[in-house]
Short mmCIF file of C-alpha atoms in Angstrom, two decimals:
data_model
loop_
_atom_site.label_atom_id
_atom_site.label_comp_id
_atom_site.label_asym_id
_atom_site.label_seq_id
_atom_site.Cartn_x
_atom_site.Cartn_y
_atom_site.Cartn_z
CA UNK C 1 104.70 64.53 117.13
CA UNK C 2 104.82 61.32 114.96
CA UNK C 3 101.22 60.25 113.45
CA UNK C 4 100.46 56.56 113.63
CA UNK C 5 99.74 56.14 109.77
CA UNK C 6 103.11 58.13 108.62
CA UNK C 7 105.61 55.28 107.24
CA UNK C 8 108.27 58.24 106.13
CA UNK C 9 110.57 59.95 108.20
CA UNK C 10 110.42 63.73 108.90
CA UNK C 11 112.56 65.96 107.39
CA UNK C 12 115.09 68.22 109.23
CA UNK C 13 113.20 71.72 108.43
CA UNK C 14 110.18 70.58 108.57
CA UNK C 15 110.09 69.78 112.37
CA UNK C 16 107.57 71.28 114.04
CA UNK C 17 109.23 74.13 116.90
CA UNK C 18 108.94 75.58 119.59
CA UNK C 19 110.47 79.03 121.04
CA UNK C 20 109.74 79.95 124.52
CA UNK C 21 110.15 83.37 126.24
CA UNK C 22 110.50 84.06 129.90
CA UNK C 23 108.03 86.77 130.58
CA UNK C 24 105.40 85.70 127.87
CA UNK C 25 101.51 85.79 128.52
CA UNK C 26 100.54 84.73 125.33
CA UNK C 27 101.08 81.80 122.80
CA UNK C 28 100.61 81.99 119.08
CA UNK C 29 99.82 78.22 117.33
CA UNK C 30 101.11 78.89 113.35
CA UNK C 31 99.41 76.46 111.32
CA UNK C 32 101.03 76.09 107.85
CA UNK C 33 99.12 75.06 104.11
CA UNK C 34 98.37 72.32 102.93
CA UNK C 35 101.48 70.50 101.44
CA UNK C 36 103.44 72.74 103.13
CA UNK C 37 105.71 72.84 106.19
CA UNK C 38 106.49 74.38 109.75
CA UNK C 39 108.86 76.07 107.48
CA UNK C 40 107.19 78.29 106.24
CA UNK C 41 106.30 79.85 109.24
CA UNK C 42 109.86 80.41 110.43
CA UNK C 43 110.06 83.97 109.57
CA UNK C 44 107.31 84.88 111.19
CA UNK C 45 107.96 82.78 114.48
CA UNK C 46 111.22 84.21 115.37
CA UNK C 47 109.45 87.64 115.01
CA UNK C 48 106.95 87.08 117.24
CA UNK C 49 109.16 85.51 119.36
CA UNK C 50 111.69 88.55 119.63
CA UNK C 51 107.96 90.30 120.39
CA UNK C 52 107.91 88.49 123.33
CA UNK C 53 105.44 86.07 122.50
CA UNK C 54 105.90 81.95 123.03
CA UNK C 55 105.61 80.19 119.58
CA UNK C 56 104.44 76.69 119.01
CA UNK C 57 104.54 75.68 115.36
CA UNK C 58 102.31 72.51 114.05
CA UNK C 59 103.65 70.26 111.99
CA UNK C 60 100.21 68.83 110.30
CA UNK C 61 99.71 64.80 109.61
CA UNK C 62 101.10 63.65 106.82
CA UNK C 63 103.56 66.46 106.31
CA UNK C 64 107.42 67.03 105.70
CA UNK C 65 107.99 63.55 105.33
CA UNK C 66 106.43 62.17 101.66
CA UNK C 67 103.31 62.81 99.67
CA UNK C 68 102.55 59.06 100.04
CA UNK C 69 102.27 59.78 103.63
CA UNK C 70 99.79 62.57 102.77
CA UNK C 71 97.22 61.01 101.34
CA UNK C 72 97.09 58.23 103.64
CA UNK C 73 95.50 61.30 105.65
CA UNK C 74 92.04 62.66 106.35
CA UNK C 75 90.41 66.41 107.56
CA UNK C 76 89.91 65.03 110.88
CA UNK C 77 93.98 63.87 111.18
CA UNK C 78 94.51 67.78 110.10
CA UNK C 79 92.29 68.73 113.01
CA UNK C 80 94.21 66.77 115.42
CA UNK C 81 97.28 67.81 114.62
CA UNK C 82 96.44 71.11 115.62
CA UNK C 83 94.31 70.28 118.72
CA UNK C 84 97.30 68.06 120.39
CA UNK C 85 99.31 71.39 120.27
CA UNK C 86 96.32 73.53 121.79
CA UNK C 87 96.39 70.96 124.36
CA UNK C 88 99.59 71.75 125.25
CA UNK C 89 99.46 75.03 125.06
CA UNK C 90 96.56 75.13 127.62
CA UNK C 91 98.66 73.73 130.23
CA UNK C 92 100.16 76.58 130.59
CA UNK C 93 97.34 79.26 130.91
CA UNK C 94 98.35 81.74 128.93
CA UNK C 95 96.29 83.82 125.83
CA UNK C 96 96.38 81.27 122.96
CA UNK C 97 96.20 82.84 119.10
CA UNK C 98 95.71 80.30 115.94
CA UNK C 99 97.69 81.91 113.31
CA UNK C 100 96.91 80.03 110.10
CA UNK C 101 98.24 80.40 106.90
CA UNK C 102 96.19 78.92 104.06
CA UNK C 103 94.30 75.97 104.44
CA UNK C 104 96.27 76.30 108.08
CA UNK C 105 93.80 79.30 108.30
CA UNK C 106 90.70 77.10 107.37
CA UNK C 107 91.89 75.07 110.18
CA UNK C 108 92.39 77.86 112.97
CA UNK C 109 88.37 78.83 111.38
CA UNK C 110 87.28 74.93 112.02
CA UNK C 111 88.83 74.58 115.52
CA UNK C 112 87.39 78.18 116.92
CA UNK C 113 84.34 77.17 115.61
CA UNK C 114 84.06 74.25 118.04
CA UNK C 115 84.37 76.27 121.09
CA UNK C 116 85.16 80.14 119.98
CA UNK C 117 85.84 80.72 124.14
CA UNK C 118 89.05 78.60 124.20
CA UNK C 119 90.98 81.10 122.35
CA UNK C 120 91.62 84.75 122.07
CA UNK C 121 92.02 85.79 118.92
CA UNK C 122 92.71 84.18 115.14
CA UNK C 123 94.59 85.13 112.30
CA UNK C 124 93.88 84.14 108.93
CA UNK C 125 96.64 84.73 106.53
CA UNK C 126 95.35 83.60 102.56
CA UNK C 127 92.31 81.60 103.57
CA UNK C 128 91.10 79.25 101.09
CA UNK C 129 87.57 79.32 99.91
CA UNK C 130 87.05 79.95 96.06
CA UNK C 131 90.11 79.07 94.41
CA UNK C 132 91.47 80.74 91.28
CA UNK C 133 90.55 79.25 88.04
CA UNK C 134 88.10 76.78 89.70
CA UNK C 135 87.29 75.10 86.16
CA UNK C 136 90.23 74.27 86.40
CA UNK C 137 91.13 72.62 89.28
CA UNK C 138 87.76 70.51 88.61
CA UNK C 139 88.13 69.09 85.12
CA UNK C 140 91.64 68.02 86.40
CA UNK C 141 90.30 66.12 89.25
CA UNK C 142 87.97 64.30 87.34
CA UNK C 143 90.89 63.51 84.70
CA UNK C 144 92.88 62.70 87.14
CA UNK C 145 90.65 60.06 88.79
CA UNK C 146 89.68 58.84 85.33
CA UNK C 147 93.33 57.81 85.01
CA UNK C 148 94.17 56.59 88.01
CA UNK C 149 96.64 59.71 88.56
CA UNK C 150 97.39 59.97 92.30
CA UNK C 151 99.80 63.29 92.42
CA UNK C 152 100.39 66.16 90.11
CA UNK C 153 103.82 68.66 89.69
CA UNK C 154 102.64 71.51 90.94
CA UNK C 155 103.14 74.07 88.09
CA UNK C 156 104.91 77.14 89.95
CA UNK C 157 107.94 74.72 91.03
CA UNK C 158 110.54 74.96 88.39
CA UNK C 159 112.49 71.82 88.13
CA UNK C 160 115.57 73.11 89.13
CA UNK C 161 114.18 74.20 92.39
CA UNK C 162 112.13 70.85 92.99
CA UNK C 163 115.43 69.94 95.74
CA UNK C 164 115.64 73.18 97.34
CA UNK C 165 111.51 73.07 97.72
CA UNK C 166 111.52 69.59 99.32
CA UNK C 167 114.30 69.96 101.83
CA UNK C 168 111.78 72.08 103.41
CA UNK C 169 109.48 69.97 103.76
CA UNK C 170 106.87 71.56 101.14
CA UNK C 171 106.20 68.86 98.56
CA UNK C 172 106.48 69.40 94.84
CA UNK C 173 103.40 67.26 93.87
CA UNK C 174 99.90 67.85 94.88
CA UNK C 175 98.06 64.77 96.01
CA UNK C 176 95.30 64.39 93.40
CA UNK C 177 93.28 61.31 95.32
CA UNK C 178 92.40 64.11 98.48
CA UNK C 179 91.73 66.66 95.82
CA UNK C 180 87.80 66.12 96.11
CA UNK C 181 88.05 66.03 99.85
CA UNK C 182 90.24 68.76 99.90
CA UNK C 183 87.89 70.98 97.80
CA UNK C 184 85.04 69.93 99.36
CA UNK C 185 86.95 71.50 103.00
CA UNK C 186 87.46 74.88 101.32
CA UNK C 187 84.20 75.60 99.86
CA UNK C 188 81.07 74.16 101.68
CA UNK C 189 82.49 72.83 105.38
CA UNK C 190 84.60 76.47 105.92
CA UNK C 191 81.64 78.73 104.84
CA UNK C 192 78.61 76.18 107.31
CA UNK C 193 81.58 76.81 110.05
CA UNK C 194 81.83 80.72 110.08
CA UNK C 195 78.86 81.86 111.69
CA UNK C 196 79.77 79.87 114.74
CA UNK C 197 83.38 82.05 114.95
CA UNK C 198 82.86 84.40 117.67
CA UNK C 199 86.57 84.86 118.75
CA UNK C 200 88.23 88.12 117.37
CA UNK C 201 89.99 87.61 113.87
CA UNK C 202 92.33 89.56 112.02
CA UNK C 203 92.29 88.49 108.56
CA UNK C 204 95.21 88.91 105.40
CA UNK C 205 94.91 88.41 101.91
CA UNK C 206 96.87 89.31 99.00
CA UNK C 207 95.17 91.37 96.22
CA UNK C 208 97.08 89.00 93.15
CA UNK C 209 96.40 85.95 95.11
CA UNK C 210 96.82 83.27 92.24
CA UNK C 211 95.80 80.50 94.09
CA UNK C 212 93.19 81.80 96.26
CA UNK C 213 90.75 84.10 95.12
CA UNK C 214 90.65 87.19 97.56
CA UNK C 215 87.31 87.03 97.80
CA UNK C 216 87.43 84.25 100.12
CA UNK C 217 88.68 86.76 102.83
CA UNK C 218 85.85 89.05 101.85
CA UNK C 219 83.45 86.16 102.72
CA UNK C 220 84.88 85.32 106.09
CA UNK C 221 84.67 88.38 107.21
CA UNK C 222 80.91 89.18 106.33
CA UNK C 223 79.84 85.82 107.85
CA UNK C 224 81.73 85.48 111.27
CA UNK C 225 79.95 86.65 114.22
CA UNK C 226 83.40 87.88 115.66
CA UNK C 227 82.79 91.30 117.91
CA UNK C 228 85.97 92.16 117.06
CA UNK C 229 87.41 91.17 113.43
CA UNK C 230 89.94 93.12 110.97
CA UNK C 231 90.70 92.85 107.41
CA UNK C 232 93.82 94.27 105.30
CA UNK C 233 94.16 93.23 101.62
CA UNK C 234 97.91 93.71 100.87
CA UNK C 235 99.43 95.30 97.44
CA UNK C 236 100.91 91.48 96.72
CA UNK C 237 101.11 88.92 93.72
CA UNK C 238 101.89 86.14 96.43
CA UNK C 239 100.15 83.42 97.91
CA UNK C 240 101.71 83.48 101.15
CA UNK C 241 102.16 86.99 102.22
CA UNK C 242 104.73 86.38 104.50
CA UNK C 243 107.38 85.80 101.76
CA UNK C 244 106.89 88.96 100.39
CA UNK C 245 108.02 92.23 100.34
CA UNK C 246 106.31 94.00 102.66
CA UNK C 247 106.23 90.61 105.36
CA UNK C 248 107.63 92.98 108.05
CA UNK C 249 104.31 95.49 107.86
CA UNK C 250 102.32 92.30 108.28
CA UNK C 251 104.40 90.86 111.46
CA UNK C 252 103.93 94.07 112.80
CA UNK C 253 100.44 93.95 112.29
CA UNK C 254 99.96 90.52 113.63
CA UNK C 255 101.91 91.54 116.70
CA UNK C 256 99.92 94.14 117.07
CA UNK C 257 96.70 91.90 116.77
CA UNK C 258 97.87 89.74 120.15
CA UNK C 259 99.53 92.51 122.22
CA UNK C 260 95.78 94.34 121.55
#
């Protein structure tokens, strides 16, 4: 899918995918983070996959193309980009599952919100709500905007991996003119949203999370109104679980979760 306001191509990896299976009665949507790519979901697509599961990865706006495309974007162009693939998926009528890594999970959250009955089940992988070192994110918004500073290197990219990084798709930078936005989605718009989440959720979070605070998984889970909802905090230092160690406990588990 090509969004109107994108003026960059897409890169190779960062395509958005889609792997079909013949006897499949489910569909799980991966939604990737925020300056991130479909990418980053790969792993964890071709597992599910070889679970027997169809797999249709989003590819959100303003994505795996360049950062200048990014910030021409807004929440609601986020949204959409995951809705059009829902909408596919539903032509199909099969069990659809939002898998959501990151803000992606804040997104799987916003769209069950709006109607909990057109899914059956959600999994939240690193949800952002209270960031780590939240001072800090704040002053350096505001210095940011006082200067006229529209992207920032994001600190955990070594320069001699800035290449590597961006042939994914990920970008390097972090767009500092969405920043308030962006903040604004994780804290107050995430937590009004939860108690309107009724669809079962299964819910991942590494314990040295040192971008996202755990806690934020904590606080999803108290304030859903899911019947059904699970939460595992795993032994990692990573943001995204699924690069680490132990990634093949939590595709298990996440299989699991949809086969259930």
């Amino acid at each position: 899918m090509v969004f109107a306001k994108e003026k960059h191509p897409v890169k190779e990896k960062a395509q958005p995918f889609v792997h079909r299976h013949a006897n499949s009665n489910s569909i799980a949507i991966l939604i990737h983070g925020f300056t991130g790519s479909p990418y980053d979901m790969r792993e964890l697509a071709d597992f599910l996959h070889n679970q027997g599961v169809d797999v249709m990865a989003v590819r959100l706006a303003g994505h795996g193309t360049n950062i200048e495309d990014l910030m021409a974007m807004n929440y609601e162009d986020w949204v959409l980009s995951v809705d059009a693939v829902v909408r596919e998926a539903e032509k199909e009528s099969k069990r659809i599952f939002l898998i959501g890594y990151s803000f992606g999970a804040n997104l799987a959250l916003e769209l069950a919100s709006r109607n909990p009955k057109r899914y059956d089940g959600i999994v939240c992988l690193g949800t952002s709500i209270y960031w780590q070192q939240r001072w800090y994110y704040f002053v350096l918004y505001h210095l940011f905007k006082l200067f006229g500073i529209d992207k920032v290197r994001k600190p955990y990219v070594p320069k001699f991996q800035i290449e590597s990084w961006e042939s994914t798709g990920n970008y390097a930078d972090f767009p500092t003119k969405g920043l308030g936005e962006f903040r604004d989605i994780v804290t107050k718009r995430t937590q009004d949203l939860l108690p309107r989440v009724t669809t079962p959720v299964l819910i991942l979070h590494s314990r040295g999370d040192r971008i996202s605070h755990p806690k934020s998984s904590d606080y999803v889970f108290e304030h859903v109104n899911s019947q059904y909802k699970e939460m595992f905090v795993l032994p990692e230092l990573n943001h995204n679980p699924l690069r680490s160690e132990n990634k093949d406990r939590i595709f298990n588990r996440v299989a699991r979760f949809i086969e259930a």
